[in-house]
Coordinates of C-alpha atoms in Angstrom, one line a residue:
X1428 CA 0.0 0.0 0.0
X1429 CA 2.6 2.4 0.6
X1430 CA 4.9 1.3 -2.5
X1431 CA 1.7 1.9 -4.6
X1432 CA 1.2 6.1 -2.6
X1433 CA 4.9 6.4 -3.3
X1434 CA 4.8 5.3 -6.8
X1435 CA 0.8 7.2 -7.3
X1436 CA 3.2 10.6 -6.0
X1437 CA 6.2 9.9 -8.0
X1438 CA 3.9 10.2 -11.3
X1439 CA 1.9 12.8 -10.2
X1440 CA 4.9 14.8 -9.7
X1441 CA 6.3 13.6 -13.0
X1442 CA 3.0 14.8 -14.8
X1443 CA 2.8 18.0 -13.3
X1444 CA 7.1 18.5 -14.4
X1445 CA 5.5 17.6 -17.7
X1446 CA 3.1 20.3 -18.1
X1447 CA 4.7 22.9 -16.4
X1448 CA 7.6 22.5 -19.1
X1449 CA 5.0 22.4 -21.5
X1450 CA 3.5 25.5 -20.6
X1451 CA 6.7 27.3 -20.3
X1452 CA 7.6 25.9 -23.7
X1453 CA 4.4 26.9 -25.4
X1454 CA 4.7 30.5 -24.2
X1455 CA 8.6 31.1 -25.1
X1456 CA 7.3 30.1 -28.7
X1457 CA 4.1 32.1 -28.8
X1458 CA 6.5 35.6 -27.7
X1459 CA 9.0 35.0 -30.0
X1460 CA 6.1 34.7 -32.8
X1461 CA 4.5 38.0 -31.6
X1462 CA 7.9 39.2 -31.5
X1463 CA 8.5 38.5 -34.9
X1464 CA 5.4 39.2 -36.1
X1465 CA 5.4 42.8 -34.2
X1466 CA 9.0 43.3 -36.2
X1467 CA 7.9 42.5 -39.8
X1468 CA 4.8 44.4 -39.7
X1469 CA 6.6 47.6 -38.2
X1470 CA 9.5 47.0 -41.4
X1471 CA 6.5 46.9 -43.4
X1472 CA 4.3 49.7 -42.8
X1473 CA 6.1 51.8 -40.5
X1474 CA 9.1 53.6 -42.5
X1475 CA 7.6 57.2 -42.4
X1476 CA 6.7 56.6 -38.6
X1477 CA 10.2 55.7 -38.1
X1478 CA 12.1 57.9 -40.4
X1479 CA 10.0 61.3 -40.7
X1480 CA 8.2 63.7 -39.3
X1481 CA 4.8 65.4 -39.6
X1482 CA 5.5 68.8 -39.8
X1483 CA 1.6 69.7 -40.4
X1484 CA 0.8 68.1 -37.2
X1485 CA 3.2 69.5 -35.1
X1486 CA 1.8 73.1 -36.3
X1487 CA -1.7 71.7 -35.1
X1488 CA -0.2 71.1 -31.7
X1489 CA 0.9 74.6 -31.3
X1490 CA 4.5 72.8 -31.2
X1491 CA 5.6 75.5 -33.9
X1492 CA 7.1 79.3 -33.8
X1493 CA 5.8 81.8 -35.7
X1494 CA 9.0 83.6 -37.3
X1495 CA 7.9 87.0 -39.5
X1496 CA 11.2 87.6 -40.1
X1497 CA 10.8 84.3 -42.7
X1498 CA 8.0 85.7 -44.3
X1499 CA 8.7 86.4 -47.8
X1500 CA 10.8 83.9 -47.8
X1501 CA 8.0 81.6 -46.7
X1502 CA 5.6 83.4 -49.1
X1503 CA 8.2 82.6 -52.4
X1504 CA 8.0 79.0 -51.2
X1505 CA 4.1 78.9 -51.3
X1506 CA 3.6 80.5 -54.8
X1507 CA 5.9 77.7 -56.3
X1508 CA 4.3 74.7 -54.6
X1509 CA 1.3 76.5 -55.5
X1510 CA 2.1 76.9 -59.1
X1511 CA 1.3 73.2 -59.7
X1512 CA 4.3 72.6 -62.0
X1513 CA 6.9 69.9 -62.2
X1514 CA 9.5 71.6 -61.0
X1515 CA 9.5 71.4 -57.1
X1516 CA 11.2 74.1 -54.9
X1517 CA 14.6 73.6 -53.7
X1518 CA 15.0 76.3 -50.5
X1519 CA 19.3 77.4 -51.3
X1520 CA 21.3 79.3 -48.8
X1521 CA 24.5 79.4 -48.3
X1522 CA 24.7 77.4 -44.8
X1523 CA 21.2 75.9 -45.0
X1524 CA 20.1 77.5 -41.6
X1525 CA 16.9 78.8 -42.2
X1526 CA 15.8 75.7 -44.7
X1527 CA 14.2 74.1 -41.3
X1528 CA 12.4 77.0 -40.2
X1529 CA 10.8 78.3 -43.7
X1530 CA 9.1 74.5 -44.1
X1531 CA 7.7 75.2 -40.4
X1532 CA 6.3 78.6 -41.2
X1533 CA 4.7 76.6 -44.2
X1534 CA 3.2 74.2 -41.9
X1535 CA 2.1 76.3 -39.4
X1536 CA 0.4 78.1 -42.6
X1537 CA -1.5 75.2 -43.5
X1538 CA -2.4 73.7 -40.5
X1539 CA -4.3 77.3 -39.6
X1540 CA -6.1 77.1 -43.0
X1541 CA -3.7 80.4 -44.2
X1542 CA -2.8 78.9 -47.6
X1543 CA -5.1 78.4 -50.4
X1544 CA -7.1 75.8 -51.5
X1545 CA -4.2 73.9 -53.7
X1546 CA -2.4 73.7 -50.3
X1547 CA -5.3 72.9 -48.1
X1548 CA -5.1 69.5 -46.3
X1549 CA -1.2 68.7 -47.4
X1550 CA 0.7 67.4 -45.1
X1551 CA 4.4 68.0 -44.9
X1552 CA 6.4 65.2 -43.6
X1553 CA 10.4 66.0 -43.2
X1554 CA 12.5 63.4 -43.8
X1555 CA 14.9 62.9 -40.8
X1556 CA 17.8 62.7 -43.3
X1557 CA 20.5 63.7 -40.3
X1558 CA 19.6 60.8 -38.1
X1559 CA 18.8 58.1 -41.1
X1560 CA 22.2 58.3 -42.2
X1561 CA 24.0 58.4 -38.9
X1562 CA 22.0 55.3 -37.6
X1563 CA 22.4 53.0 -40.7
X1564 CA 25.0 50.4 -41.1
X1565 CA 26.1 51.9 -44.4
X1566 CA 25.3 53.7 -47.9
X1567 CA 22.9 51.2 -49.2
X1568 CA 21.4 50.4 -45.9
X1569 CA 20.2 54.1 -46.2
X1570 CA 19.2 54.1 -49.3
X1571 CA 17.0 51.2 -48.4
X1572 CA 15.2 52.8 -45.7
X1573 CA 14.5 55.8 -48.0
X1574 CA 13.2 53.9 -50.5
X1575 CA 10.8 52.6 -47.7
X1576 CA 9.7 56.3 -47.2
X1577 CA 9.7 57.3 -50.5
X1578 CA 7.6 54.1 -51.7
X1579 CA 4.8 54.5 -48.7
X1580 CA 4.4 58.2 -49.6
X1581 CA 3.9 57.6 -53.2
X1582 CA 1.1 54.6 -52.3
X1583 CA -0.6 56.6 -49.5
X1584 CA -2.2 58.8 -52.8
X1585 CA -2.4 61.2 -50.1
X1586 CA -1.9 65.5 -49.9
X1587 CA 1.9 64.7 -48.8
X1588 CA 4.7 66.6 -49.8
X1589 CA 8.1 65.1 -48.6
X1590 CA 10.5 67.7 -47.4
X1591 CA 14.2 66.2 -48.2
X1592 CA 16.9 69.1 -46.2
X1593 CA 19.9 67.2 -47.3
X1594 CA 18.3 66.8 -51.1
X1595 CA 22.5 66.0 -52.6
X1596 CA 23.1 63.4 -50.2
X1597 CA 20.1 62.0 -50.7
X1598 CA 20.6 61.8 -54.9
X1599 CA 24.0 60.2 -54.2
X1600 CA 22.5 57.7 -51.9
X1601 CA 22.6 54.8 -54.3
X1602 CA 18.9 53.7 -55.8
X1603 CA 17.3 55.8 -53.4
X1604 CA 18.1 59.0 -55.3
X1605 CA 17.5 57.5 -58.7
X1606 CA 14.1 56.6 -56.7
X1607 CA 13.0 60.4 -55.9
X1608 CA 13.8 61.6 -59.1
X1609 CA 12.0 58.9 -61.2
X1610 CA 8.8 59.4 -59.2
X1611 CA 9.0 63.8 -59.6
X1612 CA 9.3 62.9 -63.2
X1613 CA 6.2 60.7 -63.3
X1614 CA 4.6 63.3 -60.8
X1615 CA 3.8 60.8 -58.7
X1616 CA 6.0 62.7 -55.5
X1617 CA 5.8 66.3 -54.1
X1618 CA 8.6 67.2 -52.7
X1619 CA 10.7 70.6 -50.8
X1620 CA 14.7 70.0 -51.0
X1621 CA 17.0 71.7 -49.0
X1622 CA 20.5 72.4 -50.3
X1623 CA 23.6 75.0 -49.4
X1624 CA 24.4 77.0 -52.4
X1625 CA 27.8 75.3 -53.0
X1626 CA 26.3 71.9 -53.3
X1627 CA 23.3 72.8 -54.9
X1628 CA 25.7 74.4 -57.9
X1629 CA 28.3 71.9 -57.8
X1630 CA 26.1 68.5 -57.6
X1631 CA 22.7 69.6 -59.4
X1632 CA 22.7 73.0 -61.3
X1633 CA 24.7 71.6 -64.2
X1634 CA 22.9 68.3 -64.3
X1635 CA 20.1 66.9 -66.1
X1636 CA 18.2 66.8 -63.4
X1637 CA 18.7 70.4 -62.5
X1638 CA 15.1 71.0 -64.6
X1639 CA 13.1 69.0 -62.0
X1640 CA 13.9 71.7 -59.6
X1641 CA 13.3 75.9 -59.2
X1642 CA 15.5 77.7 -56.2
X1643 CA 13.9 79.7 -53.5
X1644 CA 17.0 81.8 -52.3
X1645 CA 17.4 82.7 -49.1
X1646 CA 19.6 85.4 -49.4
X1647 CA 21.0 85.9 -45.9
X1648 CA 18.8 88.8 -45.2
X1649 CA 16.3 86.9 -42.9
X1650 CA 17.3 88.4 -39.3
X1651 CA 14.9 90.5 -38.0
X1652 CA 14.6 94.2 -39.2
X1653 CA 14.8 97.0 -36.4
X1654 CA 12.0 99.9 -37.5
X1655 CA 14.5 102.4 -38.7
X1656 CA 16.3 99.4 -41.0
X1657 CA 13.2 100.0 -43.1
X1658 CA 10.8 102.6 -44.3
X1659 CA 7.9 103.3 -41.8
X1660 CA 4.4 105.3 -42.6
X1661 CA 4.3 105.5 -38.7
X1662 CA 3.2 109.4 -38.1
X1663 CA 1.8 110.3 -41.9
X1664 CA -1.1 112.1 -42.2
X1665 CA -3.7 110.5 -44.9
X1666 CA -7.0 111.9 -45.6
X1667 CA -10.6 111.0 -46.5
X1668 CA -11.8 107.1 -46.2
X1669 CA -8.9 104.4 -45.6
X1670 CA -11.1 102.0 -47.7
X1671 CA -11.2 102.6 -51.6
X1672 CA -14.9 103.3 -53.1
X1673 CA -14.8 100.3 -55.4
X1674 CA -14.2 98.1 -52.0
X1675 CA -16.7 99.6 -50.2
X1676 CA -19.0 98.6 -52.6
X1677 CA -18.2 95.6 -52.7
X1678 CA -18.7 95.3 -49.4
X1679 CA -22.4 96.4 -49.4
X1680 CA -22.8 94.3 -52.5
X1681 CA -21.9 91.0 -50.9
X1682 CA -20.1 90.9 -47.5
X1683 CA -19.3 87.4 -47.4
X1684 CA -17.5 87.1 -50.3
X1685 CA -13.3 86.4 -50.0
X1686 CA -11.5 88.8 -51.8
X1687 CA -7.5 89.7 -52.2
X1688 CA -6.9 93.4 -50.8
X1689 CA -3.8 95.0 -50.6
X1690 CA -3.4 96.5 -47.1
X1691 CA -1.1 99.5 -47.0
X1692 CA -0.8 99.0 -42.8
X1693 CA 1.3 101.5 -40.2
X1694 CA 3.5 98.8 -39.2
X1695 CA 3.0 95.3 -40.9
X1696 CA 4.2 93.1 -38.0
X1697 CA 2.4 94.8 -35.4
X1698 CA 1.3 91.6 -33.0
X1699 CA -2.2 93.3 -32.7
X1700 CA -2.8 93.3 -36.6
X1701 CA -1.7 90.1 -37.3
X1702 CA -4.2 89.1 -34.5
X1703 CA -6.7 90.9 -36.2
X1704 CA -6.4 89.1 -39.7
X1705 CA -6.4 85.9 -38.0
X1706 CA -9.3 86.3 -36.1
X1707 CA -10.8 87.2 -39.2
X1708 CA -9.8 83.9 -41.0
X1709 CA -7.3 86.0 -43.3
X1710 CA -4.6 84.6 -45.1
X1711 CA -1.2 86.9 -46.1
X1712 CA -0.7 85.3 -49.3
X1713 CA 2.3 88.0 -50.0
X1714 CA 4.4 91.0 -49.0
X1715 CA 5.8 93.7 -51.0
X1716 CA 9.7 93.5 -50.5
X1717 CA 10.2 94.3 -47.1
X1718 CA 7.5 97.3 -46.8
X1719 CA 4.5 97.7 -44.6
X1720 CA 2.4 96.6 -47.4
X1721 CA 0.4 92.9 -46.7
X1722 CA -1.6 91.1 -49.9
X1723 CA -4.3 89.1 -48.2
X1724 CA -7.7 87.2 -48.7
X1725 CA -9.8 87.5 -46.3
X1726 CA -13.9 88.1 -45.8
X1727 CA -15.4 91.7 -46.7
X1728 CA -17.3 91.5 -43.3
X1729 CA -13.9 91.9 -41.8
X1730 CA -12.7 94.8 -43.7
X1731 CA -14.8 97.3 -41.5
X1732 CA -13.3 95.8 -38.2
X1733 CA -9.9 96.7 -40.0
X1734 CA -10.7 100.1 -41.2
X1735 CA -11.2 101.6 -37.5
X1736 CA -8.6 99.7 -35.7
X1737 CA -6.2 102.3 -36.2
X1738 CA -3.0 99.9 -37.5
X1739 CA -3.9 100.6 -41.7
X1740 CA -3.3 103.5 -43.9
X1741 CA -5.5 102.3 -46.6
X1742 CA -7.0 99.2 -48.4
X1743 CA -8.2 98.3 -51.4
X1744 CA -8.5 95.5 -53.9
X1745 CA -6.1 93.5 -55.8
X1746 CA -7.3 95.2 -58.7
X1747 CA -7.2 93.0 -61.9
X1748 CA -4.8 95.2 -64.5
X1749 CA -4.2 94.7 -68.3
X1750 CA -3.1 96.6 -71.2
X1751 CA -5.4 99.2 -73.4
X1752 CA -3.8 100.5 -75.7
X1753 CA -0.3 100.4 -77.6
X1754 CA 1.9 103.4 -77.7
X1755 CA 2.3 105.5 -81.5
X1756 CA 6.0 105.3 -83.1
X1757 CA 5.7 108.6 -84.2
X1758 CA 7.6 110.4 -81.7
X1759 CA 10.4 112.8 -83.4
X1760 CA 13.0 110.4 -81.8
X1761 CA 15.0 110.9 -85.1
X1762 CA 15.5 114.2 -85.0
X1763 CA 17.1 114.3 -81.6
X1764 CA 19.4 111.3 -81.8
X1765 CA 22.5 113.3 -82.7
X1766 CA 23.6 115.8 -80.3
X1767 CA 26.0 118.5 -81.9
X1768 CA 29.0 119.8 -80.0
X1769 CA 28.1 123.4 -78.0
X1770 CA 25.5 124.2 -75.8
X1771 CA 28.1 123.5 -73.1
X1772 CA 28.7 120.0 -74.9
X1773 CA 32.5 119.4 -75.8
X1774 CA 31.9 117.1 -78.6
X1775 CA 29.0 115.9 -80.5
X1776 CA 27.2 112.8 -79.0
X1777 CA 24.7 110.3 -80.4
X1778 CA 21.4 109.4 -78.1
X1779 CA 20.5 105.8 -78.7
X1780 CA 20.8 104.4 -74.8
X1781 CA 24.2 102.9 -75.1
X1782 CA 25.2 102.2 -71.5
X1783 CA 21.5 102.4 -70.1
X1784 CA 19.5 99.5 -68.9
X1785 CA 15.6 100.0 -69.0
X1786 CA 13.4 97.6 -66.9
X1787 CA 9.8 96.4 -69.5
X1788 CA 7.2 95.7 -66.8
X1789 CA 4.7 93.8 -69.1
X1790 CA 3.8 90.2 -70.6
X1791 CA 7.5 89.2 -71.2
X1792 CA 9.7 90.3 -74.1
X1793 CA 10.8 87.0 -76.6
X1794 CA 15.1 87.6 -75.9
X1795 CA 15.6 86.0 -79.3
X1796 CA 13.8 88.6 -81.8
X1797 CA 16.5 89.7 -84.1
X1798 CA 15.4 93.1 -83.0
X1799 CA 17.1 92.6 -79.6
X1800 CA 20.3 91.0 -81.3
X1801 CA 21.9 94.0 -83.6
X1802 CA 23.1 91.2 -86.2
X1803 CA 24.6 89.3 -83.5
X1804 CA 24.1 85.8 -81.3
X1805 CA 23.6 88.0 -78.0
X1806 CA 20.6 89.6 -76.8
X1807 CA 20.3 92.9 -75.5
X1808 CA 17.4 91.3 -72.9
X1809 CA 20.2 90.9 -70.2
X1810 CA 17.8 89.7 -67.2
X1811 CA 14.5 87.9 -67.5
X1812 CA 12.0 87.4 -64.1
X1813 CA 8.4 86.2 -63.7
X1814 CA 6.3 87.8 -61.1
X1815 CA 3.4 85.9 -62.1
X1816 CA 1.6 83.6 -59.7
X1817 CA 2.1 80.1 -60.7
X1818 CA 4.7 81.1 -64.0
X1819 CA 8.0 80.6 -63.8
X1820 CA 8.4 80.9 -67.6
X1821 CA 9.4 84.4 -68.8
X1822 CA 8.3 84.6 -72.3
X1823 CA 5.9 86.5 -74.0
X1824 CA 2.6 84.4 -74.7
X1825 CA 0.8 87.6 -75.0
X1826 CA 2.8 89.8 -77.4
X1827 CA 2.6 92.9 -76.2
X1828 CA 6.1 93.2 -73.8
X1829 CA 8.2 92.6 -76.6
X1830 CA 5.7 94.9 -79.1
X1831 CA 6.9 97.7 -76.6
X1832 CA 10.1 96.4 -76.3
X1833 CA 10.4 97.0 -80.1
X1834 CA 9.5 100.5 -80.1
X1835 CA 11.4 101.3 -77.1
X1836 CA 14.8 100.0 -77.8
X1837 CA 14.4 97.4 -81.7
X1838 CA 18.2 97.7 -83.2
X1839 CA 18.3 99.5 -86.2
X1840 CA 20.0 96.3 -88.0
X1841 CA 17.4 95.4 -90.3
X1842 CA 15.9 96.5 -93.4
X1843 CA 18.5 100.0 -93.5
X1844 CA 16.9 101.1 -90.1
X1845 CA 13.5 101.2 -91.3
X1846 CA 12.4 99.5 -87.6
X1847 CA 15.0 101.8 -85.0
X1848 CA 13.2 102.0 -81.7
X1849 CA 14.0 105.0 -79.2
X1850 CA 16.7 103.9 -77.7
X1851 CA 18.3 101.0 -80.2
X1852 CA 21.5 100.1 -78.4
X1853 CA 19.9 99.8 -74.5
X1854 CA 20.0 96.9 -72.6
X1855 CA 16.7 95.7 -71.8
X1856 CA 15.5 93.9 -68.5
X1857 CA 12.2 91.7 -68.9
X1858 CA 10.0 91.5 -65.6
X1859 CA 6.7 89.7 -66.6
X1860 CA 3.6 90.5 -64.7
X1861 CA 0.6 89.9 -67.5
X1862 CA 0.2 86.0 -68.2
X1863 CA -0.8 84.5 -72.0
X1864 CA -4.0 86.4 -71.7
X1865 CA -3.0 90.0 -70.7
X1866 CA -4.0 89.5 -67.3
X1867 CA -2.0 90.0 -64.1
X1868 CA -2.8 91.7 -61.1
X1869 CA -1.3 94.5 -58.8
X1870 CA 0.4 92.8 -56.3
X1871 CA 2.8 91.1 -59.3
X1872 CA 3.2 94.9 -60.5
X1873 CA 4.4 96.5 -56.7
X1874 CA 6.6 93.4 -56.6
X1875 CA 8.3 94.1 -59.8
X1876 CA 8.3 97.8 -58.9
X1877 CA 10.3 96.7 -55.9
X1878 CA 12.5 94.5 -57.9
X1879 CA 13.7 97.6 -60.1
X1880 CA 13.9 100.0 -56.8
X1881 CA 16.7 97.2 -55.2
X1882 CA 18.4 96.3 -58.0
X1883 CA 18.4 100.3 -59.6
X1884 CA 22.2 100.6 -59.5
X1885 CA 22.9 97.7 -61.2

């Protein structure tokens, strides 16, 4: 009887052993399963968890500074993303300081709603190039992990645009560069690079690839301004309604309507204005150089509110502006292009703007017209610029910038100078503000007028 309890507690000990082990046993292999499991599915869908960062969000979380010394800055950056071409902006300075802190003002931007509509609901996501490359194993393990980003982004289908800060290194990195720059072709990828200027001219300018891309310079001249750096209409004394008549009627007509104003304020920066146009859902979709002058859309209902605060000058609308007329040749130009000697003159002289560079503000001017050329491969159109919304081309769809062109300064070359402008041998700069229709509006003219005013000596 006790040999038979002995031997009854001997197995039940043994089969207790058993399943204990088996317990242990089935639970070591059902972690490392979820372990595993857990792994793969974060290689597979997590690469822009791991490896970027939502930019957009962050703004939403009030995790963001607002830096008005970046404005323009920020402002170039949202007319080319908001051009909707092919080529994608590429923010150059010569450190790449700011490059971080323009993409942030962008977010903040759209995250409050203060872009327009072909920004509205994108979401920028930085790649985190810095610590990518310093935690992989090597080149290609990089490249890999890029790929990852680059490949989720593009399947998402979603409002994303990819901001790349170290855009070279990137290119270099093996298949992942060839990557990015197959799916910008395709126009299957949005993205903002950030270069310095010396890599940016020694690894893409020259290249092939340099048309996939349009610089947004930063030209050093970001710090913040003290008021006497800068003109001020602080203390002026302006007369008679601060809102134009044509507003104000628009106003009456239909309060609720958005419109784009151009606000002529006492001190643009002024904490309490900027409060102002945010409260009343405004966006500051540009700035006229570095004046007191704001372009914004905002609601008519809020223009009254702005009109009696005391922080404008005056307001009015964005007016549309196009050509009306062209100017008559027949201006007795010929009988004053030579000079004679006396009259306090030593010597004779002939007046055909040699030496003299004269700034066309219209719908382009086409650099190749013989016109421009005297007989020779070169071009008297020495600088071109677009200060259309959305253009970055600088020809002259419409016709009639290089029609004035023409009669301003066409060489007298051809047909025994039966077509001699004015002023036949001056150099001509071409600053397009009128698109393929005629049409432009007056913000694009005060910025080329502030273009010519900085760039006067030269």
């Amino acid at each position: 009887m006790r040999l038979l309890t002995k031997n009854s507690s001997i197995l039940s000990k043994a089969i207790s052993l058993t399943l204990l082990y088996s317990f242990i046993f089935t639970n070591i292999v059902a972690v490392g399963t979820f372990a595993a499991s857990k792994t793969e599915s974060s290689s597979i869908t997590s690469a822009t968890t791991r490896f970027t960062t939502d930019l957009t969000q962050l703004g939403r979380d009030g995790r963001l500074r607002e830096n008005l010394s970046l404005e323009n800055d920020t402002l170039r950056l949202i007319k080319v993303l908001a051009g909707g071409g092919q080529r994608q902006p590429v923010i150059v300075d010569e450190k790449g300081e700011n490059q971080d802190l323009v993409v942030e003002q962008l977010a903040m931007r759209i995250a409050n709603g203060s872009v327009n509509s072909n920004l509205s609901g994108v979401s920028i996501l930085k790649l985190e190039t810095a610590t990518l490359f310093s935690n992989s194993n090597s080149v290609s393990d990089a490249s890999d992990r890029i790929e990852s980003v680059i490949d989720e982004v593009v399947a998402s289908n979603a409002k994303t645009i990819l901001f790349v800060d170290e855009l070279t290194n990137v290119l270099e990195a093996g298949n992942a560069g060839a990557k990015l720059i197959e799916n910008i072709s395709k126009g299957k990828l949005k993205i903002i690079g950030g270069s310095s200027k010396a890599a940016f001219s020694a690894k893409i300018e020259n290249t092939e690839t340099a048309s996939l891309f349009e610089i947004v310079a930063i030209d050093g001249n970001s710090s913040p301004e003290t008021k006497t750096d800068r003109p001020t209409r602080e203390g002026r004394t302006y007369k008679g309604d601060n809102v134009s008549s044509d507003l104000r009627k628009m106003m009456a007509d239909d309060p609720t309507k958005r419109v784009d104003v151009i606000i002529q304020a006492k001190d643009a920066d002024n904490a309490a204005l900027r409060g102002l146009l945010a409260n009343g859902e405004a966006r500051i979709s540009d700035r006229i150089g570095k004046t007191e002058t704001l372009v914004v859309n905002m609601p008519l209902s809020t223009i009254e509110s702005l009109s009696v605060s005391g922080m404008i000058n005056y307001v009015s609308p964005d007016r549309e502006i196009k050509s009306l007329g062209h100017v008559e040749t027949t201006t007795g130009t010929s009988l004053m292009r030579s000079q004679p000697s006396g009259y306090g003159r030593a010597s004779a002289y002939t007046a055909n703007g040699a030496g003299v560079g004269v700034a066309v503000i219209d719908s382009g001017i086409y650099a190749d017209q013989k016109s421009f050329k005297d007989g020779t491969t070169n071009s008297r159109v020495v600088y071109s610029q677009s200060f259309v919304s959305g253009v970055t081309s600088t020809e002259d769809e419409y016709g009639h910038g290089t029609h004035v062109a023409s009669i301003l300064a066409g060489s007298a070359s051809r047909d025994t100078n039966a077509y001699q402008g004015i002023a036949p041998k001056a150099n001509l700069i071409n600053l397009k503000v009128l698109n393929s229709l005629g049409y432009g509006s007056t913000s694009a003219l005060l910025n080329a007028l502030d273009w010519v005013k900085n760039n006067r000596t030269t």
